[in-house]
CSV table of C-alpha atoms and ligand atoms in Angstrom, one decimal:
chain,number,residue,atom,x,y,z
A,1,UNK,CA,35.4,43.6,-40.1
A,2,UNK,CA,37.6,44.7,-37.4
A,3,UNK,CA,39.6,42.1,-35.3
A,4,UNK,CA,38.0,43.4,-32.2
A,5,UNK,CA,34.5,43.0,-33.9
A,6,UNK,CA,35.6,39.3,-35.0
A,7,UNK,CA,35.9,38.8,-31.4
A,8,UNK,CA,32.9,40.5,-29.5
A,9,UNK,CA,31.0,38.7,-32.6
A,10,UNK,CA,32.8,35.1,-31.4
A,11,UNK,CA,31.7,35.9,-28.0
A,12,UNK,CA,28.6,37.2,-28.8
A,13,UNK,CA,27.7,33.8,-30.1
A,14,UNK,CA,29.5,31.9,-27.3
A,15,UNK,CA,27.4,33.6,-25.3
A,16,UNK,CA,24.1,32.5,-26.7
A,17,UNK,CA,25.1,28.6,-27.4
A,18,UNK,CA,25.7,28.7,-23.8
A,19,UNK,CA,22.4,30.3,-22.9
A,20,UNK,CA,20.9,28.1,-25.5
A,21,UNK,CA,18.3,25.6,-22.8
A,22,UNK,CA,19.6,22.4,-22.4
A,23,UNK,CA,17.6,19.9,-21.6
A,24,UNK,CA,17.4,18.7,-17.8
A,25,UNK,CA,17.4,15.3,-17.0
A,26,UNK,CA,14.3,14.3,-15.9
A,27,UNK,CA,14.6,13.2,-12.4
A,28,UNK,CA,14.4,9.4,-11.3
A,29,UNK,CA,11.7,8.5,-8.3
A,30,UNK,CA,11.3,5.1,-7.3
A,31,UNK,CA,7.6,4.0,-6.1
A,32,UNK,CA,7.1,0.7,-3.5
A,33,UNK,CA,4.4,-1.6,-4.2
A,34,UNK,CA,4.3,-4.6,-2.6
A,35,UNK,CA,3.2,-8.6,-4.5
A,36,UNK,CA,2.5,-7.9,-8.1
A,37,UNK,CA,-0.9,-9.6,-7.5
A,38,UNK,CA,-1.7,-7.2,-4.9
A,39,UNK,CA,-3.1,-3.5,-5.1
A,40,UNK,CA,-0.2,-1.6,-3.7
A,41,UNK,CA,1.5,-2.4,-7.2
A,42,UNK,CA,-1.0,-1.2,-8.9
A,43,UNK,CA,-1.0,1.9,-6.9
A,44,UNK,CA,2.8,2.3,-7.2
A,45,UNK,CA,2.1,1.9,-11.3
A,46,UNK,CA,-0.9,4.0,-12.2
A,47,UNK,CA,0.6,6.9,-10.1
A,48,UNK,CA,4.3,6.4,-11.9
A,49,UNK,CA,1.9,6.3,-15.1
A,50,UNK,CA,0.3,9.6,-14.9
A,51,UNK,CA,3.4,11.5,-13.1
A,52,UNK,CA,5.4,10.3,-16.5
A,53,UNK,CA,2.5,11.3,-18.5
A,54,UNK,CA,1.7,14.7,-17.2
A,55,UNK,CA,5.0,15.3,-15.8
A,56,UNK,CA,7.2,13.2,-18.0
A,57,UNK,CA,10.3,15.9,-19.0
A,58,UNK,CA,10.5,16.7,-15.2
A,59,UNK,CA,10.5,13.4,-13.8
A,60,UNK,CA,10.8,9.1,-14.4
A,61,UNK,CA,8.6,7.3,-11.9
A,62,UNK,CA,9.3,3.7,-11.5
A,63,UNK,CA,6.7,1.6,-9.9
A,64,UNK,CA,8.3,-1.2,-8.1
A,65,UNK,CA,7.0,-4.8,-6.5
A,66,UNK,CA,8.3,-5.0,-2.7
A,67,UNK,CA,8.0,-7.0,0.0
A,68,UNK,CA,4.9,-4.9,1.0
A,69,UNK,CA,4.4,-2.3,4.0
A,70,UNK,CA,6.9,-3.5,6.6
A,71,UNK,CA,9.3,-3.7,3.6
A,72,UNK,CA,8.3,-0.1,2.4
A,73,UNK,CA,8.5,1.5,5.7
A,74,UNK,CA,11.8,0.6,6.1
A,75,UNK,CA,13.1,1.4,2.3
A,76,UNK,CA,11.2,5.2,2.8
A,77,UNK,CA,13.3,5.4,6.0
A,78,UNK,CA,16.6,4.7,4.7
A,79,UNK,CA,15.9,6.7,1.8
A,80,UNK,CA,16.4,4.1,-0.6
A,81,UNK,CA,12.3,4.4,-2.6
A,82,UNK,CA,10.7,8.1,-2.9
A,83,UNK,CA,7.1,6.7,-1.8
A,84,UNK,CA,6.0,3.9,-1.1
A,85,UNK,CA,2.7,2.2,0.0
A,86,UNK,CA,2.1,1.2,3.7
A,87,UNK,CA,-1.0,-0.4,5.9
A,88,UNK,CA,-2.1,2.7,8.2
A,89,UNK,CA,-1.5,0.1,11.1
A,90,UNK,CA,1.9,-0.2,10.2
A,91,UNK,CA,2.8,3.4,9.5
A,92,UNK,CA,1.4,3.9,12.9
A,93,UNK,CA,3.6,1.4,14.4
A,94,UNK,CA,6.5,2.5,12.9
A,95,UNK,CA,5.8,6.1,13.1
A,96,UNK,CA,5.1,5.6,17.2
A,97,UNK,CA,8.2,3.0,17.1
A,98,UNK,CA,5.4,-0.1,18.5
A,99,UNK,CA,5.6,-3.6,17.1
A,100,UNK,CA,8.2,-4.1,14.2
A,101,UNK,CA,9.8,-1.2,15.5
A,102,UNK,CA,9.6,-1.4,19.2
A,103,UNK,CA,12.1,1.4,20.2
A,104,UNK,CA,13.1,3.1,17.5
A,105,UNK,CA,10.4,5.2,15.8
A,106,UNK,CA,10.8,6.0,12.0
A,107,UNK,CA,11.2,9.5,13.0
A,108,UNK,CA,11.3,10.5,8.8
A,109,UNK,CA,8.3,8.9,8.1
A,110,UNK,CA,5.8,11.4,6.1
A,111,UNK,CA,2.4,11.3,5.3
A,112,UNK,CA,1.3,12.1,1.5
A,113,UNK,CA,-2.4,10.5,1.5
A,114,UNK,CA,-4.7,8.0,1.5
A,115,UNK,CA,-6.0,5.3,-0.9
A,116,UNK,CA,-8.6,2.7,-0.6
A,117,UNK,CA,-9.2,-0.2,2.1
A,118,UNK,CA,-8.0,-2.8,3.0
A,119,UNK,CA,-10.0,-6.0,4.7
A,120,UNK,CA,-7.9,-8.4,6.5
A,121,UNK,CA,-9.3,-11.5,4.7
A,122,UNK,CA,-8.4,-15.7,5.9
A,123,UNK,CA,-9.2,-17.6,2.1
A,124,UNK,CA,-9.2,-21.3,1.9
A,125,UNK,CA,-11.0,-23.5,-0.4
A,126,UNK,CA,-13.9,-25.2,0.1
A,127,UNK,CA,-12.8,-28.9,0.0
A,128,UNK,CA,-10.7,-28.2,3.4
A,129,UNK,CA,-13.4,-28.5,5.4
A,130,UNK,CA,-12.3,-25.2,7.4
A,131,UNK,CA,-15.6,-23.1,8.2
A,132,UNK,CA,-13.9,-21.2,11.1
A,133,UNK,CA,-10.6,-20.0,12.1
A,134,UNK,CA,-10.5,-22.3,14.7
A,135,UNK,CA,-10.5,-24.9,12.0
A,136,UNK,CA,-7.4,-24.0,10.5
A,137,UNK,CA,-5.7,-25.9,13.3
A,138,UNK,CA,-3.0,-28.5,11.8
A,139,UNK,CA,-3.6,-27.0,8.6
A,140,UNK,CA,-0.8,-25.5,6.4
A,141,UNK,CA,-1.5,-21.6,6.7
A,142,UNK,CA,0.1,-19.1,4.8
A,143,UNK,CA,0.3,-15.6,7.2
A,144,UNK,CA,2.0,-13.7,4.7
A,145,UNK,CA,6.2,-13.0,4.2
A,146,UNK,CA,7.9,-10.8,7.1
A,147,UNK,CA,8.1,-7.6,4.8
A,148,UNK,CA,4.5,-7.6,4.3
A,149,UNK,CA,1.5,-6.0,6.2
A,150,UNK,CA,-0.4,-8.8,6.2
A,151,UNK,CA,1.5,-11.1,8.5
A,152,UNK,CA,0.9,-8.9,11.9
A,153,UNK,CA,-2.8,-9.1,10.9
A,154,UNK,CA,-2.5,-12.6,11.0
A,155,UNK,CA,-1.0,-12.5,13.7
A,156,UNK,CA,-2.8,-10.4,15.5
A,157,UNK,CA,-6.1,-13.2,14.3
A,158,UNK,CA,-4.4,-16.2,15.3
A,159,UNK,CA,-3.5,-14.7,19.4
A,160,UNK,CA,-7.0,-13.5,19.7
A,161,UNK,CA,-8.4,-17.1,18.5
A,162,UNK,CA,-5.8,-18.5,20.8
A,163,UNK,CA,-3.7,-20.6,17.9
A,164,UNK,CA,-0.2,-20.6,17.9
A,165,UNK,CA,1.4,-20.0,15.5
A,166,UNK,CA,4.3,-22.7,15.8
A,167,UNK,CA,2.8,-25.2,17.1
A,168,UNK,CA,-1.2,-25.6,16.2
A,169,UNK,CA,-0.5,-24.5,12.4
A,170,UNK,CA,2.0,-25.4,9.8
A,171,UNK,CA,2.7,-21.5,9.2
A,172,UNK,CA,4.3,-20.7,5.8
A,173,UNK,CA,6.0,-16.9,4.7
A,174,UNK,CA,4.9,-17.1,1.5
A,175,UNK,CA,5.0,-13.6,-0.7
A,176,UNK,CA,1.0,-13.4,-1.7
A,177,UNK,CA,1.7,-14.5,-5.6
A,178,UNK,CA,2.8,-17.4,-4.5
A,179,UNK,CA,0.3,-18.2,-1.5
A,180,UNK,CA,-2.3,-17.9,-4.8
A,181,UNK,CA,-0.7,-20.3,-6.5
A,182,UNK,CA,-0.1,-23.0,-3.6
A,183,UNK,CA,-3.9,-22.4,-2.2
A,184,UNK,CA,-4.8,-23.9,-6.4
A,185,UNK,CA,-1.7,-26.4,-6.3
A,186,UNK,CA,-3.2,-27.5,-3.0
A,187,UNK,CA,0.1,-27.1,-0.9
A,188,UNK,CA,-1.7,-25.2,1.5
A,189,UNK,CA,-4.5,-25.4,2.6
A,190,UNK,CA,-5.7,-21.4,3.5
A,191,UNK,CA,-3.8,-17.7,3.7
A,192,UNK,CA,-4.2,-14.3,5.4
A,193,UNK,CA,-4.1,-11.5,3.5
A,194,UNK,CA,-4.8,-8.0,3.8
A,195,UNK,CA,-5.5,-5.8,0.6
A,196,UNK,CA,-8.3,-3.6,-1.3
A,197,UNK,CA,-11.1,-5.5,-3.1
A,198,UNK,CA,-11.0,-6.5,-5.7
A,199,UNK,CA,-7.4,-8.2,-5.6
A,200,UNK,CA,-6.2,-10.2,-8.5
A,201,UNK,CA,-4.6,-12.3,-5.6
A,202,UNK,CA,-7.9,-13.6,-4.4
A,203,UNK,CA,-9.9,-13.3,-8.2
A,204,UNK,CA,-7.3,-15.4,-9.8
A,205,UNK,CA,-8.0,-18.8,-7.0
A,206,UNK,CA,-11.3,-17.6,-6.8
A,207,UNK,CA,-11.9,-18.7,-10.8
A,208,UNK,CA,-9.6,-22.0,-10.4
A,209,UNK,CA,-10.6,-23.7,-7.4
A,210,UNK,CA,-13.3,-22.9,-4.9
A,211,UNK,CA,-12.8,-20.6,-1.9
A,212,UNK,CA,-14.4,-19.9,1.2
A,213,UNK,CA,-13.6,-16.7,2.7
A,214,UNK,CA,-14.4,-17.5,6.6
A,215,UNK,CA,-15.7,-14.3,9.0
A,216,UNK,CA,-12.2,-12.3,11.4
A,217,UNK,CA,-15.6,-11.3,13.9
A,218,UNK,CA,-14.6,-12.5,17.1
A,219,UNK,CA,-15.3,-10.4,20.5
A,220,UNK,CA,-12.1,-9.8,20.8
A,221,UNK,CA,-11.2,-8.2,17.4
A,222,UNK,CA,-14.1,-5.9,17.8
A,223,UNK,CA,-12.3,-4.4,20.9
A,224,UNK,CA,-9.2,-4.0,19.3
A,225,UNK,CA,-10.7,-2.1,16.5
A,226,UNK,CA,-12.7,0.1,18.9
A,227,UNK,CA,-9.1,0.7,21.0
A,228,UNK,CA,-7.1,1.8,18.1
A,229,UNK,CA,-8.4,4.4,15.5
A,230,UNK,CA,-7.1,2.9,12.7
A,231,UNK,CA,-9.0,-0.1,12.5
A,232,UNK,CA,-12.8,-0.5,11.3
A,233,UNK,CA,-14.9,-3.2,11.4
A,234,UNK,CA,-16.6,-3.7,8.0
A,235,UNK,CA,-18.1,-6.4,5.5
A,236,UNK,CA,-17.1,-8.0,2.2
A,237,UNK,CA,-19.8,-7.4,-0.2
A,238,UNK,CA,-21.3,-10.7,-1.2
A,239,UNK,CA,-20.1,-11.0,-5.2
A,240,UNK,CA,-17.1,-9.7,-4.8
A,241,UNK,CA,-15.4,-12.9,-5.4
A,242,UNK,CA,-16.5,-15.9,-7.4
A,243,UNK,CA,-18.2,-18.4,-5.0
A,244,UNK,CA,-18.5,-16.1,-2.6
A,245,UNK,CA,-22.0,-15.3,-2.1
A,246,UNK,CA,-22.4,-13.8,1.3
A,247,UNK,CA,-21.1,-10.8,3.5
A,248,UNK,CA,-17.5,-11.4,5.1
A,249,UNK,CA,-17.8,-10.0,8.3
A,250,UNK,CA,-14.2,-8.3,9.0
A,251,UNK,CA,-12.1,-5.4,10.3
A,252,UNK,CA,-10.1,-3.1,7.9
A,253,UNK,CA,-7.1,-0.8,7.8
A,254,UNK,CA,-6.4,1.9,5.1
A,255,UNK,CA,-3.6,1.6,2.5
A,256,UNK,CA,-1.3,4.9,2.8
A,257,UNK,CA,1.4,6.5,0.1
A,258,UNK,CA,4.2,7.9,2.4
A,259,UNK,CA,7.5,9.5,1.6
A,260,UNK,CA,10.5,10.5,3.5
A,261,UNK,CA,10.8,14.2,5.0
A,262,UNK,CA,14.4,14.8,3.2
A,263,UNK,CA,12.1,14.0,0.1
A,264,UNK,CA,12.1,17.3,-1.5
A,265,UNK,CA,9.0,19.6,-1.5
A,266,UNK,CA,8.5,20.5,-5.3
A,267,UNK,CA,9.2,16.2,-5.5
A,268,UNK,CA,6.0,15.9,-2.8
A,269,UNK,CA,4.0,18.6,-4.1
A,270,UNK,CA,4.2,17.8,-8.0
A,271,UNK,CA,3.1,13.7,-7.1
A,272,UNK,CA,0.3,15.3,-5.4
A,273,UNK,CA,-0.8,17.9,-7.8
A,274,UNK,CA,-0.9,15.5,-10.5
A,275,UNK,CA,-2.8,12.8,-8.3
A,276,UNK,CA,-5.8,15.3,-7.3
A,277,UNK,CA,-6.0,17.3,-10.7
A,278,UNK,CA,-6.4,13.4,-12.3
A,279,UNK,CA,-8.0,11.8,-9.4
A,280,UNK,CA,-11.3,10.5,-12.4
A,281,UNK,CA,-8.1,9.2,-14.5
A,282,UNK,CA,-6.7,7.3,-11.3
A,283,UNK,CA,-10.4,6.2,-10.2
A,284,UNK,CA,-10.8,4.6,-13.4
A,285,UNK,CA,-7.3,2.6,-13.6
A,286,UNK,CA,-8.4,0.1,-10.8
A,287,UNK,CA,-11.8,-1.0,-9.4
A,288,UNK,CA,-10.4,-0.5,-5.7
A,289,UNK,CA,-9.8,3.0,-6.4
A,290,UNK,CA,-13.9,3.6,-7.0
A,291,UNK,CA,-14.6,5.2,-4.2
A,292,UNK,CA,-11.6,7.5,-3.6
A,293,UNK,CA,-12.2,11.0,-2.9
A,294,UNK,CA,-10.1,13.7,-1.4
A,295,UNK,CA,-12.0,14.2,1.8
A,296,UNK,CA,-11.2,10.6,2.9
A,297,UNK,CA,-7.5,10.8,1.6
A,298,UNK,CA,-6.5,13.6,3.6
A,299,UNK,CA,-8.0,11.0,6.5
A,300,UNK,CA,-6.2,7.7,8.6
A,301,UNK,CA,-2.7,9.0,8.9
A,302,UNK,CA,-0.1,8.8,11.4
A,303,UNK,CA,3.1,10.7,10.4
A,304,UNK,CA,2.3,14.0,9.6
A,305,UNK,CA,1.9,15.7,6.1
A,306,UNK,CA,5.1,15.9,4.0
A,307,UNK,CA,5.2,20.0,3.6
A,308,UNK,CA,5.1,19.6,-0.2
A,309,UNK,CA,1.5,18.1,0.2
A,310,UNK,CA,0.3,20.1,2.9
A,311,UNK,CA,1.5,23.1,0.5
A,312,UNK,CA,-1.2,21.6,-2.1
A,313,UNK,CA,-3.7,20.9,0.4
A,314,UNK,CA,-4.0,24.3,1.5
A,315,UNK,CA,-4.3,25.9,-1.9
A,316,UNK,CA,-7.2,24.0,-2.3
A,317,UNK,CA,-8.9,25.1,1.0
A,318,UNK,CA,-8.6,21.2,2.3
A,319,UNK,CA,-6.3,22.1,5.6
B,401,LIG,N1,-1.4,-4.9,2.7
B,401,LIG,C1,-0.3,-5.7,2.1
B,401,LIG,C2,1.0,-5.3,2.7
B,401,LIG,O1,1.0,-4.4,3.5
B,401,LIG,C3,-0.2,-5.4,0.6
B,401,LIG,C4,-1.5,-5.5,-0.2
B,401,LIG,C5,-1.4,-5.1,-1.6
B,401,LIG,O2,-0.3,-5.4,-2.2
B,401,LIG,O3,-2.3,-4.6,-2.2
B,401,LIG,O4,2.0,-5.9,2.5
């Protein structure tokens, strides 16, 4: 063999080890939840689940426990979680710059869809005598920690009864795993929280101790849900809780995955693709997610679609 052959031979084969496909590092996305007792976490983990499943040599979801929707909003807009899951009262607020947010909009926000309800729920066990909210007066209340949806709600409950907070309640900021835990251990006496039935947060007191789950129906919260369009008013099924054996009048917001817009589209689009092409597979992973269906989800959003789902949405003819 020539020297010259040696050598287009050498490069010849150069050539194809360099060709040869190496294999991409799949990319890391990081999920928000909110309490690991909650359902956000659950939505943050049974998404990550099938995107590693079906998507696995492209990507590595990680589901993550947060603070919950205030905390998520906030995480999405710096950049530092992918998605994340967010009350549609909050992305509203956030998105419009109202509230939590007064004067400076999260201008990034972006809508991907919508998942099941949420009912804004005040749980206190039976033995505290509290049959109303007006009851809860000097009573140790938890109203849920700042980063979470839930404690606006309260808020929002407690203003509209005409309680104050600081003064006719001993308000605690508990995260919701441990506002469970201190509703069983008796160190307080009743909490606020917003989140899709069923909740492990409400089954697991519901099976220790007791509850009462007392009726948000006042006057006043009916015309707040009929002035903003993303409130409902709505019922707690009797049986959807041990002990509870009658409808819980209440109002309701939506929980909604967002991302951020620098969030890139083939990122969006991929989450989305696998989400609708396995919706049965996610319907299945948690008894909140029964009733899901992609009518609805495309429904109850503020920020507007994240192009890499509204690329998906109209392929299938839903935009
Ligand atoms: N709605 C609650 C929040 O915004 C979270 C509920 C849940 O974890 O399912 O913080």
């Amino acid at each position: 063999m020539s020297f010259k052959r040696i050598i287009v031979s050498l490069v010849a084969i150069a050539g194809l080890l360099t060709a040869a496909p190496s294999a991409k590092a799949a990319q890391d996305i990081l999920f928000g939840g909110a309490s690991i007792t909650g359902v956000y976490y659950q939505v943050a983990l049974q998404i990550s689940g099938l995107m590693n499943k079906y998507q696995g040599e492209n990507y590595n979801y990680v589901g993550r426990p947060t603070g919950g929707s205030v905390f998520n909003i906030n995480a999405i807009e710096r950049g530092a979680f992918d998605f994340g899951v967010a009350q549609s009262d909050r992305n509203w607020q956030a998105y419009h710059g109202k509230a939590d947010w007064e004067g400076r909009p999260m201008e990034d926000l972006r809508s991907v869809f919508s998942m099941h309800p949420e009912t804004v729920m005040l749980v206190t066990r039976k033995d505290t005598g509290i049959e109303n909210v007006a009851d809860i007066k000097g009573k140790r209340v938890n109203i849920g920690n700042p980063g979470s949806g839930q404690r606006h709600n309260a808020q929002d409950v407690l203003r509209i009864y005409g309680i104050d907070e600081n003064r006719d309640i001993r308000a605690e900021g508990l995260q919701q795993h441990e506002a469970s835990r201190a509703l069983v251990d008796r160190k307080i006496d009743a909490f606020f929280y917003t989140v899709g039935n069923p909740s492990a947060a409400i089954e697991e007191p519901a099976t220790s101790v007791d509850i009462r789950m007392i009726p948000l129906n006042h006057e006043k919260i009916r015309e707040m849900v009929d002035e903003n369009p993303y409130y409902i008013m709505t019922k707690i099924p009797a049986g959807t809780y041990r002990g509870v054996d009658y409808d819980v009048e209440t109002y309701a917001v939506t929980a909604t995955v967002i991302t951020n817009r620098n969030v890139a589209d083939d990122v969006v689009y991929d989450m989305v693709k696998a989400v609708f092409e396995n919706l049965e597979e996610l319907k299945a992973s948690h008894a909140a997610f029964r009733h899901l269906n992609p009518e609805e989800m495309l429904q109850g959003l503020s920020a507007p679609f994240h192009p890499g789902a509204e690329k998906y949405y109209r392929e299938r003819g839903w935009l």
